[in-house]
Short mmCIF file of C-alpha atoms in Angstrom, two decimals:
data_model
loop_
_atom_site.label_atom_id
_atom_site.label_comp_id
_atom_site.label_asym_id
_atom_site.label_seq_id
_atom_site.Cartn_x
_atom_site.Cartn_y
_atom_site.Cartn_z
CA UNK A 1 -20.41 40.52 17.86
CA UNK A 2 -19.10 38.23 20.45
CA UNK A 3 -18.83 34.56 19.69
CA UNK A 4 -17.59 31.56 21.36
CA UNK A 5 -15.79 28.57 20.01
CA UNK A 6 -17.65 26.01 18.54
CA UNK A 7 -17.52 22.23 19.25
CA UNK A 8 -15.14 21.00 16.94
CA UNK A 9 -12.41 23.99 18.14
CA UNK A 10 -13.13 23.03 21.54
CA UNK A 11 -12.16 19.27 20.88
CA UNK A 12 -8.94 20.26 18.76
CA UNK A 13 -8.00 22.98 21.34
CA UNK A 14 -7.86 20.22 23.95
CA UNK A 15 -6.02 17.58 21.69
CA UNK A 16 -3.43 20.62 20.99
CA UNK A 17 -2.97 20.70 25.04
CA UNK A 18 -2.60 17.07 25.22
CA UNK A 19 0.12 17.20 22.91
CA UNK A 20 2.25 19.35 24.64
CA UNK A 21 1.86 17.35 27.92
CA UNK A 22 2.44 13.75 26.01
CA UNK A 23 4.16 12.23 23.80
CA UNK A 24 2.13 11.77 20.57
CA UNK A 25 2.22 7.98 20.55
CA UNK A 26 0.25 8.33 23.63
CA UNK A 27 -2.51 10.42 21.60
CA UNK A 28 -5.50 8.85 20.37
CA UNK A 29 -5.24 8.05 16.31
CA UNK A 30 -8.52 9.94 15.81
CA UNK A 31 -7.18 12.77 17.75
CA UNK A 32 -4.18 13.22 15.96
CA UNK A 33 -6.16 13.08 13.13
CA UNK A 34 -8.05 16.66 14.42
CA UNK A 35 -4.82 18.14 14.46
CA UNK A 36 -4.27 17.72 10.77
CA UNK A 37 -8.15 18.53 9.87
CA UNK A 38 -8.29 21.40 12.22
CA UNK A 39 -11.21 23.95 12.54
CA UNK A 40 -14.54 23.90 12.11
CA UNK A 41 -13.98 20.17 10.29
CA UNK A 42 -12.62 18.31 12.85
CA UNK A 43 -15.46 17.18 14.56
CA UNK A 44 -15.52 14.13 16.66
CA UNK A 45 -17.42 12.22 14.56
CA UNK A 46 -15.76 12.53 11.37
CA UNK A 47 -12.09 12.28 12.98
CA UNK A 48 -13.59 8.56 14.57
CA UNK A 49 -14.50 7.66 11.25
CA UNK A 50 -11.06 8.19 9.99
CA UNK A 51 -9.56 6.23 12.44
CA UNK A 52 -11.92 3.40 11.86
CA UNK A 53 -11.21 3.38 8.63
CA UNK A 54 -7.43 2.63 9.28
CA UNK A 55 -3.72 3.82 8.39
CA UNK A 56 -3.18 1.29 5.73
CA UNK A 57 -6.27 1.56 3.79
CA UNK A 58 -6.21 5.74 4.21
CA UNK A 59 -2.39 5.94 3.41
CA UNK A 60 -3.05 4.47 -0.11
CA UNK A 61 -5.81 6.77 -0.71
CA UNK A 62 -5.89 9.62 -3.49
CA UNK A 63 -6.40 12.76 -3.21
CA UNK A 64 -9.50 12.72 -4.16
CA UNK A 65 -10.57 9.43 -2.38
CA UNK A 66 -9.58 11.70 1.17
CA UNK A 67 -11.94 14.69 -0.23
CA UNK A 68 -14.75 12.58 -0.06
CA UNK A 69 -14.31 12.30 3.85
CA UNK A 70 -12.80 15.64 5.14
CA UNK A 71 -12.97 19.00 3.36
CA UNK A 72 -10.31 19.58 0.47
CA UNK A 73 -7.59 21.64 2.38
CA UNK A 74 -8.15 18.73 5.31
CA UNK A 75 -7.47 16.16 2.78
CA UNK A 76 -4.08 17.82 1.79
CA UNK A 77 -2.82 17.95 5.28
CA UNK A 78 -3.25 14.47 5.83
CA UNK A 79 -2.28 13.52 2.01
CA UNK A 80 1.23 15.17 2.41
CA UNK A 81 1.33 13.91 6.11
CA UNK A 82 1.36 10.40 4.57
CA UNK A 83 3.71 11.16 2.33
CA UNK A 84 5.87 12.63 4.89
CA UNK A 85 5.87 9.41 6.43
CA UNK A 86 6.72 7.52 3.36
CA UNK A 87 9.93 9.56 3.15
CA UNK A 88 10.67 9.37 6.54
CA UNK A 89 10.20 5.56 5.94
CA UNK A 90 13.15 5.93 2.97
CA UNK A 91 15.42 8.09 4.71
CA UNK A 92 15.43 5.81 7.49
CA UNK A 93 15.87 2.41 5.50
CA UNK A 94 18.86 3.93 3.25
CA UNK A 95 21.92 1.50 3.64
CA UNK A 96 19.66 -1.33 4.67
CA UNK A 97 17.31 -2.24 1.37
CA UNK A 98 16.52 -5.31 0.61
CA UNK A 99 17.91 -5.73 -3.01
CA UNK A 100 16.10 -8.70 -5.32
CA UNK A 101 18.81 -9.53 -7.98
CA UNK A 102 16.86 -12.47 -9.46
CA UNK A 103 13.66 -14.51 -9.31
CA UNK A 104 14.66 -16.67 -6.49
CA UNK A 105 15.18 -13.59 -4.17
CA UNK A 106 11.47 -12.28 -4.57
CA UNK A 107 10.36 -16.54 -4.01
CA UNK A 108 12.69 -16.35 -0.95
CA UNK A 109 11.59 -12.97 0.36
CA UNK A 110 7.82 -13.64 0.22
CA UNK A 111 7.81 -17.90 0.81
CA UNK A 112 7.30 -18.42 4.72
CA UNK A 113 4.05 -15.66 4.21
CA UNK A 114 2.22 -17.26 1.64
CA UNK A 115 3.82 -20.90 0.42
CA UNK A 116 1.19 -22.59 2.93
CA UNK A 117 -1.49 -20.33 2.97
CA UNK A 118 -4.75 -22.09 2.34
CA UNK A 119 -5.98 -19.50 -0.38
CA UNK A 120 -4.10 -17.60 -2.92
CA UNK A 121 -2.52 -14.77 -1.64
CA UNK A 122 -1.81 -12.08 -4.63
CA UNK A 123 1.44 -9.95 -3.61
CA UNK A 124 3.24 -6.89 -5.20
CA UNK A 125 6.72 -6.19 -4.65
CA UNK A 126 7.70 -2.02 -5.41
CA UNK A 127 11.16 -1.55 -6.54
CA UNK A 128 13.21 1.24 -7.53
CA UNK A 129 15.75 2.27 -10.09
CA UNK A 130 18.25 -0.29 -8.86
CA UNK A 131 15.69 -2.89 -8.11
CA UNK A 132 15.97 -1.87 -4.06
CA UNK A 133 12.22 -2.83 -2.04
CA UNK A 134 10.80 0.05 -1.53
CA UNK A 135 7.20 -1.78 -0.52
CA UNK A 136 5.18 -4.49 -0.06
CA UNK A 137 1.78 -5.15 -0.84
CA UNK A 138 -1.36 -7.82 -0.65
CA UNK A 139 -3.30 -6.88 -3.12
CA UNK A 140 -6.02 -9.37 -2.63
CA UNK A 141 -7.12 -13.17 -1.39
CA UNK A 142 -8.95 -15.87 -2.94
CA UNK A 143 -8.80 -17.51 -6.49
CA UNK A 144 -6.55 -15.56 -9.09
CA UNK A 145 -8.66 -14.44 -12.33
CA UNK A 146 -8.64 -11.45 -14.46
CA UNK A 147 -11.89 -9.75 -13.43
CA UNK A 148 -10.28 -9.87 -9.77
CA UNK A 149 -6.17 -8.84 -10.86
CA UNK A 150 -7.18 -5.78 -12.39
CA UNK A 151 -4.09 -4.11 -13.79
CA UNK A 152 -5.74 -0.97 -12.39
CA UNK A 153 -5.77 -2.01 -8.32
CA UNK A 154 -2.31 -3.72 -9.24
CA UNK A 155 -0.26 -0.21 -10.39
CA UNK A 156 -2.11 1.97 -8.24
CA UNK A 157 0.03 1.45 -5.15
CA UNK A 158 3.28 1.15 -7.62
CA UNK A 159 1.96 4.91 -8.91
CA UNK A 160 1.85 6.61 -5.65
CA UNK A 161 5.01 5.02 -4.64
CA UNK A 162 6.57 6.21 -7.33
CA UNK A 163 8.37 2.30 -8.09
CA UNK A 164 10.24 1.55 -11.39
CA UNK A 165 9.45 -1.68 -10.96
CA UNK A 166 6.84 -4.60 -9.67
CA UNK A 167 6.86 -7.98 -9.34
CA UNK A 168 4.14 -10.21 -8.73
CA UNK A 169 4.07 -13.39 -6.95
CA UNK A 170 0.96 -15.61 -5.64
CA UNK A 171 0.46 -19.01 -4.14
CA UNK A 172 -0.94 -22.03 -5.38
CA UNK A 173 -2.63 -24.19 -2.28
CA UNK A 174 -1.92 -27.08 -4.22
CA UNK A 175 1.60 -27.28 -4.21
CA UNK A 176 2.16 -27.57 -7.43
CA UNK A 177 3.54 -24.02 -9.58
CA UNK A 178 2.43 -24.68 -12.62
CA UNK A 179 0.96 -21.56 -14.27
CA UNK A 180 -2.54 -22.41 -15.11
CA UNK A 181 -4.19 -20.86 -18.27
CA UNK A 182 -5.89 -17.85 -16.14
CA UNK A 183 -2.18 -17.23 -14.65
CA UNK A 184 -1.19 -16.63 -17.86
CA UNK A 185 -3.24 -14.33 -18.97
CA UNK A 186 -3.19 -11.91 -15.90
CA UNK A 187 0.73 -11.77 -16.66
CA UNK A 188 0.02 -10.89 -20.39
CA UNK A 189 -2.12 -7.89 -19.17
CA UNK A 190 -0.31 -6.76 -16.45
CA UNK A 191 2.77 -6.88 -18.61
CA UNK A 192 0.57 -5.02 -20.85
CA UNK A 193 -0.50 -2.05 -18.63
CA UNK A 194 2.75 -2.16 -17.19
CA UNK A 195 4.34 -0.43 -20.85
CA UNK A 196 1.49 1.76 -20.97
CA UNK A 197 2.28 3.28 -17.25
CA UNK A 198 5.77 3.17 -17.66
CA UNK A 199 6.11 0.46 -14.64
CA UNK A 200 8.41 -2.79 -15.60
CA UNK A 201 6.70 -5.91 -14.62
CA UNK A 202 9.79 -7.92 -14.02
CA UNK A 203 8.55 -10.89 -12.97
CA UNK A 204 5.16 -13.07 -12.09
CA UNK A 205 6.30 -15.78 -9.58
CA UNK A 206 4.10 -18.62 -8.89
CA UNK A 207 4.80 -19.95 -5.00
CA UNK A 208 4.48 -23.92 -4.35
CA UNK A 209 4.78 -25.96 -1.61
CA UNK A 210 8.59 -26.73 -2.12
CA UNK A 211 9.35 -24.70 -6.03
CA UNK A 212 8.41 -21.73 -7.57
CA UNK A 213 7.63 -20.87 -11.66
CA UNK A 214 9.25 -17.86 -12.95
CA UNK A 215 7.62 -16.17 -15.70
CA UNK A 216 11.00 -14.17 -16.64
CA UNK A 217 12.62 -17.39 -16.41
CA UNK A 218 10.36 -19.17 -18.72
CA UNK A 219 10.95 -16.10 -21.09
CA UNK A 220 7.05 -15.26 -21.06
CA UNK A 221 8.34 -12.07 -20.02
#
């Protein structure tokens, strides 16, 4: 029985053609994205979608979290593509790391982003082995308290990553570093979860206007 191509081959057939004509940084995100889904699954609609959604937010995605947006074998493609890239990213950067030897490093590294910001700014640096970045990370914005720095949302990125290590730094508007009573208890639990996953927190740094407040300095860690 004769049968033609559907819609969805159509559109990757002429996204394959594309590519061999340009250069793939000319090609449409969505489009490259029908490459990797291929088949009867990379419809138009669902490969917009995708790209809507963004790199960043898809590239820290599970497994799982992909399946619920492309069919399973789909959502390996692009899983391993990502993690392609994150290798790539390592290759590339060997020789060049950024190494944070103590506390004031990780204050330096992150103060010009978040020292004036009017809201608290939550960041997560990933480190390896020998304490090179491997990764940065916002994890959220707005006022710090335990219900919102879940442990959970904190490791996940360090998990797929694969880091050794994390430390944590925020802002305080104010100025003023002092760790407040909520401050300290997000460092007891993420120092907490932290054993349990077999990720070192080695440090929460609080950002002022002008100092910073070292947990590991303070020996709270």
């Amino acid at each position: 029985m004769w049968k033609g191509k559907t819609m969805s081959q159509k559109y990757t057939d002429r996204v394959r053609e594309q590519l061999s004509f340009y250069s793939a940084n000319q090609t449409e995100l969505s489009d490259l994205f029908a490459v990797l889904i291929g088949g009867k699954g990379a419809t138009p609609e669902r490969c917009q979608k995708l790209a809507g959604i963004g790199l960043e937010e898809l590239a820290e995605m599970s497994l799982e979290e992909l399946g619920e947006y492309v069919p399973k074998t789909a959502a390996e493609r692009i899983y391993a593509a990502f993690e392609l890239g994150w290798r790539t990213i390592k290759v590339r950067s060997r020789g060049q790391r950024t190494i944070l030897r103590s506390p004031q490093d990780a204050a330096d590294f992150v103060r010009s982003e978040i020292a004036h910001e009017k809201q608290e700014h939550f960041v997560v640096l990933l480190l390896d082995v020998k304490n090179h970045l491997i990764g940065q990370e916002t994890v959220f914005i707005g006022s710090l308290n335990a219900s919102i720095a879940h442990p959970r949302e904190i490791f996940k990125t360090a998990i797929r990553r694969s880091a050794a290590a994390i430390i944590c730094l925020h802002n305080h508007p104010s100025g003023d570093p002092q760790p407040s009573a909520e401050d300290r208890n997000v460092t007891r639990r993420l120092k907490e979860a932290g054993e349990v996953v077999g990720i070192e927190l080695l440090d929460h740094i609080i950002i002022g206007e002008e100092r910073f407040y070292s947990f590991r300095e303070h020996d709270l860690l």
